[in-house]
CSV table of C-alpha atoms in Angstrom, one decimal:
chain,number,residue,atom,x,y,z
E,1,UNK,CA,4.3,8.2,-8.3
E,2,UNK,CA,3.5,11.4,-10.4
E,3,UNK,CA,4.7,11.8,-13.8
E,4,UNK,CA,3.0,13.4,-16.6
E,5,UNK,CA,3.7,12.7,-20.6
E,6,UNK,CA,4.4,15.3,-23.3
E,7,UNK,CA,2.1,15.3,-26.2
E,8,UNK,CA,4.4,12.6,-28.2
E,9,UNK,CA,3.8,9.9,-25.3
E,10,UNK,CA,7.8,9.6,-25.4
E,11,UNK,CA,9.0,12.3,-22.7
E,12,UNK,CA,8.5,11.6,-19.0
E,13,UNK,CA,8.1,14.8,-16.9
E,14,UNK,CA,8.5,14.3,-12.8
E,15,UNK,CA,8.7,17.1,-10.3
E,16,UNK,CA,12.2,17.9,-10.9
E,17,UNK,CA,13.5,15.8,-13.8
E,18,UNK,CA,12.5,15.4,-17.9
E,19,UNK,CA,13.1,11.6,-19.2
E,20,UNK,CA,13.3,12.1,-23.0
E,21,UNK,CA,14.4,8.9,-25.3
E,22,UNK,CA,17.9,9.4,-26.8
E,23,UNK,CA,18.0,10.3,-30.9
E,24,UNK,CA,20.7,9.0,-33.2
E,25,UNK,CA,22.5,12.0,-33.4
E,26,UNK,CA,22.5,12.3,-29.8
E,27,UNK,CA,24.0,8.4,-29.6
E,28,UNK,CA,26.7,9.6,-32.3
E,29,UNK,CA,27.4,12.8,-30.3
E,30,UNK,CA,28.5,11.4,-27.0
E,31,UNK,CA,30.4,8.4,-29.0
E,32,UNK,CA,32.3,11.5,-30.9
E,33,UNK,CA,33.1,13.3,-27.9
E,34,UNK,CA,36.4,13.0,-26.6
E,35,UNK,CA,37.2,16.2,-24.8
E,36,UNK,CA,36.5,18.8,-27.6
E,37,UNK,CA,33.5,21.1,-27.9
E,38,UNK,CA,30.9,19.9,-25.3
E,39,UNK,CA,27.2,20.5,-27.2
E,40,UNK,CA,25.3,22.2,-25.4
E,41,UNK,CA,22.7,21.0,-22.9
E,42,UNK,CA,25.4,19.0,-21.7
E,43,UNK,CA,26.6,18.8,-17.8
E,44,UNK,CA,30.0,19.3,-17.4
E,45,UNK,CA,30.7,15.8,-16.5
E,46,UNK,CA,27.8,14.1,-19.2
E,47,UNK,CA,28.8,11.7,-20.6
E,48,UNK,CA,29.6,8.9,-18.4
E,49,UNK,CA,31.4,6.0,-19.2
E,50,UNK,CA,28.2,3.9,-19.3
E,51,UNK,CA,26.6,7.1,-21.4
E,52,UNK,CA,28.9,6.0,-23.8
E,53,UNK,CA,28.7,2.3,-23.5
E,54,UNK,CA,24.5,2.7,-24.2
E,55,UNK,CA,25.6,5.0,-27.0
E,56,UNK,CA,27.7,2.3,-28.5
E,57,UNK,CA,24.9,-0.3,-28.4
E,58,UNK,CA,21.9,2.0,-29.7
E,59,UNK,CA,22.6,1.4,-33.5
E,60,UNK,CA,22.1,-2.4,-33.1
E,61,UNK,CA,19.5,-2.1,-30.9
E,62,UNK,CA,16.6,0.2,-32.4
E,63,UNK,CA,14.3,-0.5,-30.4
E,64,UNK,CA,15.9,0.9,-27.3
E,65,UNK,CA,15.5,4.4,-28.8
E,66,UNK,CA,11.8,4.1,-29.0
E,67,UNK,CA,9.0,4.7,-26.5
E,68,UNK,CA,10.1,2.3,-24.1
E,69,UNK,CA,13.6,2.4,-24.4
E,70,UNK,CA,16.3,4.3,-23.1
E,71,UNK,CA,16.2,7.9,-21.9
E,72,UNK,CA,18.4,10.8,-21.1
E,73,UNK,CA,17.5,12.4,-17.5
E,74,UNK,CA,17.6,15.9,-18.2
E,75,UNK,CA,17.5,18.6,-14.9
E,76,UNK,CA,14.3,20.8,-15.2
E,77,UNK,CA,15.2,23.7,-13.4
E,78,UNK,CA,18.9,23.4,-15.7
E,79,UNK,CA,17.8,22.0,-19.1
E,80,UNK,CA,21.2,19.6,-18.6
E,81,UNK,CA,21.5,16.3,-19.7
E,82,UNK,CA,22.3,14.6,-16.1
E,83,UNK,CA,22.7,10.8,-17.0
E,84,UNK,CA,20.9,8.4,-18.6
E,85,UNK,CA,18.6,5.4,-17.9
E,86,UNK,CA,16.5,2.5,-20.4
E,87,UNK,CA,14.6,-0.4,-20.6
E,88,UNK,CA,16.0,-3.4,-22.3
E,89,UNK,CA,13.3,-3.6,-24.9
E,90,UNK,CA,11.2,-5.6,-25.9
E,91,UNK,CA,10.1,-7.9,-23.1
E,92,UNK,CA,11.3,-11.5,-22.8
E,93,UNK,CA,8.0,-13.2,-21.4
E,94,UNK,CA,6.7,-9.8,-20.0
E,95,UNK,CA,10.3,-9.0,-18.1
E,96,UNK,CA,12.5,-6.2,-18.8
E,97,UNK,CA,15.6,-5.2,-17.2
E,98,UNK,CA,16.1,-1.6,-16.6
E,99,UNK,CA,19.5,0.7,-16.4
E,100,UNK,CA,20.6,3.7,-14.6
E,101,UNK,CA,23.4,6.4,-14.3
E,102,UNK,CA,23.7,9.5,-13.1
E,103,UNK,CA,26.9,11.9,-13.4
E,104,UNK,CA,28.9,12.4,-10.3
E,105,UNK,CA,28.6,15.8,-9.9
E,106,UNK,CA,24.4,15.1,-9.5
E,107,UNK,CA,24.7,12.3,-7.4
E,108,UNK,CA,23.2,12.6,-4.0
E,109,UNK,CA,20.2,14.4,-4.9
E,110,UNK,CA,17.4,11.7,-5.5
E,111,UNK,CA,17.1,11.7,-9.3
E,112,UNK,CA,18.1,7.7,-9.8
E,113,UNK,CA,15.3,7.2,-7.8
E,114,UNK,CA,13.0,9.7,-9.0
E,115,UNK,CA,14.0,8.6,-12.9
E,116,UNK,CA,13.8,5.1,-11.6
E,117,UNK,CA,10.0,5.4,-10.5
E,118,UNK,CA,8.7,7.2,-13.5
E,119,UNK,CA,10.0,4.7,-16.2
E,120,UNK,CA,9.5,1.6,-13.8
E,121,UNK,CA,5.7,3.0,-13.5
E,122,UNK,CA,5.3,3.7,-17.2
E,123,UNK,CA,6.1,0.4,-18.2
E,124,UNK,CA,4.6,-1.3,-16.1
E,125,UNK,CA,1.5,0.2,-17.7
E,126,UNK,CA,2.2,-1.8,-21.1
E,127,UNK,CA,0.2,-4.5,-21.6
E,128,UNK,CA,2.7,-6.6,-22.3
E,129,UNK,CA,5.1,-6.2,-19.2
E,130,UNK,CA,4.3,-7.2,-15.8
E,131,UNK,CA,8.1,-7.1,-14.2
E,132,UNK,CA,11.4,-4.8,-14.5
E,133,UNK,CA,14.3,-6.0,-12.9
E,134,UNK,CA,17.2,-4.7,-12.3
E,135,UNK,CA,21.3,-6.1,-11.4
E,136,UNK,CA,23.5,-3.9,-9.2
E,137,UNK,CA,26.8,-5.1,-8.0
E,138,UNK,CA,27.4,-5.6,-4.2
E,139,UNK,CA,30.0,-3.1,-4.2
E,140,UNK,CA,27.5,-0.5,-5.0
E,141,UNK,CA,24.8,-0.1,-1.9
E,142,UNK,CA,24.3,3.3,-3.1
E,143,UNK,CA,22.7,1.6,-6.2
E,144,UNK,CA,20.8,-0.9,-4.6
E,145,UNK,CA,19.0,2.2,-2.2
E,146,UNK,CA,18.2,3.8,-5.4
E,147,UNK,CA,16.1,0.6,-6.4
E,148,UNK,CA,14.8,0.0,-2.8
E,149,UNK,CA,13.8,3.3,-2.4
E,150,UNK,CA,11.8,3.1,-6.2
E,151,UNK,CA,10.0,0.2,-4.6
E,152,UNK,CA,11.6,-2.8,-6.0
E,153,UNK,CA,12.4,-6.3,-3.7
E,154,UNK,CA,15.9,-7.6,-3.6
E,155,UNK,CA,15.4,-11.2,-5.0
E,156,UNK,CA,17.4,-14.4,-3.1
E,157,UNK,CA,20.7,-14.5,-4.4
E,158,UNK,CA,21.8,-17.9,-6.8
E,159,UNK,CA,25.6,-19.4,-6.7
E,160,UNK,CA,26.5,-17.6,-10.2
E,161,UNK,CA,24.6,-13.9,-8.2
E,162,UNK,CA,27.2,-14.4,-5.3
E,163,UNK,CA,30.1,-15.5,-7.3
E,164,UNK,CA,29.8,-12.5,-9.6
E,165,UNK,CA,29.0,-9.8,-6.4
E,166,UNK,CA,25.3,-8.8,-7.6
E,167,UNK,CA,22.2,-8.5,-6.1
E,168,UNK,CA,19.1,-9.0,-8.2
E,169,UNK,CA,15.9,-6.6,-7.8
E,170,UNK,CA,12.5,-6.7,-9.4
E,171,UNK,CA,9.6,-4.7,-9.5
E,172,UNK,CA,6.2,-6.2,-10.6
E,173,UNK,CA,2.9,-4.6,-11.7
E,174,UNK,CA,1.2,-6.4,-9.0
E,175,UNK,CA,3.3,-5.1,-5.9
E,176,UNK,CA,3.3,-1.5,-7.1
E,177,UNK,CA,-0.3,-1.8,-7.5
E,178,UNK,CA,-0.8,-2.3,-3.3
């Protein structure tokens, strides 16, 4: 995996994409946007419904707009906001469990996965975290490549896993390390 981090240790760059963590106003702009004028750096078709739902749940969560928490992907060669993705900081016993979106009009091109790596790697670099998981419903194989392809194993499914249609993935410092 190659990425590279700005100067404030807070942006990921990759070859194609720019994962930058979200700022308050950014949080209040997508919850206040409903249809009029679209700031710019926006896609057309950011923000997404989940977008909005991360938006809603940054104010009680500060920690998820630190280092380690949750990003906007942003297209190089554009300079648009593309979707989002985050870690659900701070680790419960060295876990966290990581999120991903990407606008439909961008879908298709490999940035989940490309996103996916770069955060998944620089985390696992923290001392304190050794796993990210990850839950994707059944009905959503397009997610679970995204994952598989990023280099995380599909864990066995439990009774509550089946009842609820997910599959349960996990990457570990160890396994990315071979």
């Amino acid at each position: 995996m190659h990425f590279s981090l700005s100067e404030n240790l807070a942006e990921l760059t990759t070859e194609r994409l720019v994962l930058r963590p979200w700022t308050a106003s950014e949080a209040a702009a997508v919850l206040d946007h409903e249809g009029g004028a679209r700031p710019t750096g926006w896609a057309e078709d950011f923000p997404s419904e989940g977008d909005r739902v991360i938006a809603g749940l940054l104010g009680d969560n500060p920690a998820w707009l630190g280092t380690y928490g949750h990003r906007l992907i942003i297209e190089r060669d554009s300079g648009l906001v593309v979707g989002s993705l985050g870690l659900f900081w701070p680790p419960a016993e060295g876990a966290l469990e990581l999120g991903y979106g990407i606008i439909a009009s961008r879908r298709g091109r490999g940035y989940a996965t490309e996103a996916t790596r770069a955060l998944t790697a620089f985390a696992l670099a923290a001392p304190c975290v050794h796993t990210i998981t990850a839950c994707v419903e059944l009905s959503n194989p397009a997610s679970a490549r995204v994952l598989e392809k990023a280099g995380f194993e599909r864990l066995a499914s439990t009774p509550a896993d089946q009842a609820d249609g997910l599959a349960r993935y996990q990457a570990t410092r160890h396994a990315l390390d071979k």
